[in-house]
C-alpha cells in the first residue's frame, strides 16, 4: 500500500484538532478551512516546511526498504 506524504493543510488541521480533542471533527474541519484560507504565505510556510520534511523522511525510508 502506497502512502502519500502529508500535505501542509493536514498538518495544520491535525495540530488544531489536537488542541480540542473533544470537539467534533466537522466543526474543527470547517474552522481549519476558514483559518487556512485567511493565512498568508508566511504563516503557511511553517506547515509547508513540515510537510517537505515529512516527504523527505518518507523518501529516505523508501530508499532504505529498497536496499534490503
PDB file of C-alpha atoms in Angstrom:
ATOM      1  CA  UNK A   1       0.000   0.000   0.000  1.00  0.00           C
ATOM      2  CA  UNK A   2       1.456   3.324  -1.049  1.00  0.00           C
ATOM      3  CA  UNK A   3       1.191   6.130   1.460  1.00  0.00           C
ATOM      4  CA  UNK A   4       1.396   9.706   0.363  1.00  0.00           C
ATOM      5  CA  UNK A   5       3.223  12.352   2.323  1.00  0.00           C
ATOM      6  CA  UNK A   6       1.045  14.538   4.497  1.00  0.00           C
ATOM      7  CA  UNK A   7       0.198  17.885   2.923  1.00  0.00           C
ATOM      8  CA  UNK A   8       0.600  21.225   4.763  1.00  0.00           C
ATOM      9  CA  UNK A   9      -3.112  21.695   5.410  1.00  0.00           C
ATOM     10  CA  UNK A  10      -3.458  18.254   7.000  1.00  0.00           C
ATOM     11  CA  UNK A  11      -0.562  19.005   9.352  1.00  0.00           C
ATOM     12  CA  UNK A  12      -2.261  22.291  10.286  1.00  0.00           C
ATOM     13  CA  UNK A  13      -5.604  20.518  10.756  1.00  0.00           C
ATOM     14  CA  UNK A  14      -4.133  17.758  12.949  1.00  0.00           C
ATOM     15  CA  UNK A  15      -2.411  20.285  15.191  1.00  0.00           C
ATOM     16  CA  UNK A  16      -5.610  22.278  15.524  1.00  0.00           C
ATOM     17  CA  UNK A  17      -7.539  19.097  16.285  1.00  0.00           C
ATOM     18  CA  UNK A  18      -5.056  18.015  18.973  1.00  0.00           C
ATOM     19  CA  UNK A  19      -5.802  21.242  20.861  1.00  0.00           C
ATOM     20  CA  UNK A  20      -9.526  20.377  21.060  1.00  0.00           C
ATOM     21  CA  UNK A  21      -9.809  16.572  21.039  1.00  0.00           C
ATOM     22  CA  UNK A  22     -13.430  16.507  22.240  1.00  0.00           C
ATOM     23  CA  UNK A  23     -14.668  18.876  19.531  1.00  0.00           C
ATOM     24  CA  UNK A  24     -16.426  17.140  16.591  1.00  0.00           C
ATOM     25  CA  UNK A  25     -14.192  16.706  13.554  1.00  0.00           C
ATOM     26  CA  UNK A  26     -16.665  18.523  11.306  1.00  0.00           C
ATOM     27  CA  UNK A  27     -16.517  21.651  13.467  1.00  0.00           C
ATOM     28  CA  UNK A  28     -12.729  21.616  13.517  1.00  0.00           C
ATOM     29  CA  UNK A  29     -12.543  20.946   9.767  1.00  0.00           C
ATOM     30  CA  UNK A  30     -14.731  23.957   8.989  1.00  0.00           C
ATOM     31  CA  UNK A  31     -12.726  26.186  11.310  1.00  0.00           C
ATOM     32  CA  UNK A  32      -9.427  24.899   9.930  1.00  0.00           C
ATOM     33  CA  UNK A  33     -10.535  25.594   6.365  1.00  0.00           C
ATOM     34  CA  UNK A  34     -11.524  29.152   7.202  1.00  0.00           C
ATOM     35  CA  UNK A  35      -8.317  29.801   9.128  1.00  0.00           C
ATOM     36  CA  UNK A  36      -6.162  28.269   6.385  1.00  0.00           C
ATOM     37  CA  UNK A  37      -7.680  30.456   3.661  1.00  0.00           C
ATOM     38  CA  UNK A  38      -7.043  33.568   5.761  1.00  0.00           C
ATOM     39  CA  UNK A  39      -3.406  32.696   6.431  1.00  0.00           C
ATOM     40  CA  UNK A  40      -0.773  34.391   4.306  1.00  0.00           C
ATOM     41  CA  UNK A  41       2.142  32.535   2.731  1.00  0.00           C
ATOM     42  CA  UNK A  42       4.454  33.467   5.599  1.00  0.00           C
ATOM     43  CA  UNK A  43       2.079  31.901   8.137  1.00  0.00           C
ATOM     44  CA  UNK A  44       1.672  28.793   5.981  1.00  0.00           C
ATOM     45  CA  UNK A  45       5.434  28.398   5.491  1.00  0.00           C
ATOM     46  CA  UNK A  46       5.843  26.580   8.821  1.00  0.00           C
ATOM     47  CA  UNK A  47       3.420  23.870   7.710  1.00  0.00           C
ATOM     48  CA  UNK A  48       4.873  23.701   4.207  1.00  0.00           C
ATOM     49  CA  UNK A  49       8.338  23.154   5.704  1.00  0.00           C
ATOM     50  CA  UNK A  50       6.989  20.412   7.983  1.00  0.00           C
ATOM     51  CA  UNK A  51       5.300  18.710   5.021  1.00  0.00           C
ATOM     52  CA  UNK A  52       8.513  18.867   2.984  1.00  0.00           C
ATOM     53  CA  UNK A  53      10.475  17.367   5.883  1.00  0.00           C
ATOM     54  CA  UNK A  54       7.901  14.575   6.152  1.00  0.00           C
ATOM     55  CA  UNK A  55       8.174  13.930   2.423  1.00  0.00           C
ATOM     56  CA  UNK A  56      11.985  13.690   2.635  1.00  0.00           C
ATOM     57  CA  UNK A  57      11.710  11.329   5.616  1.00  0.00           C
ATOM     58  CA  UNK A  58       9.311   9.040   3.746  1.00  0.00           C
ATOM     59  CA  UNK A  59      11.536   9.033   0.648  1.00  0.00           C
ATOM     60  CA  UNK A  60      14.520   8.073   2.801  1.00  0.00           C
ATOM     61  CA  UNK A  61      12.545   5.212   4.364  1.00  0.00           C
ATOM     62  CA  UNK A  62      11.517   4.067   0.898  1.00  0.00           C
ATOM     63  CA  UNK A  63      15.158   4.019  -0.260  1.00  0.00           C
ATOM     64  CA  UNK A  64      16.198   2.019   2.806  1.00  0.00           C
ATOM     65  CA  UNK A  65      13.459  -0.553   2.184  1.00  0.00           C
ATOM     66  CA  UNK A  66      14.611  -0.998  -1.422  1.00  0.00           C
ATOM     67  CA  UNK A  67      18.180  -1.649  -0.295  1.00  0.00           C
ATOM     68  CA  UNK A  68      17.138  -4.612   1.850  1.00  0.00           C
TER      69      UNK A  68
END
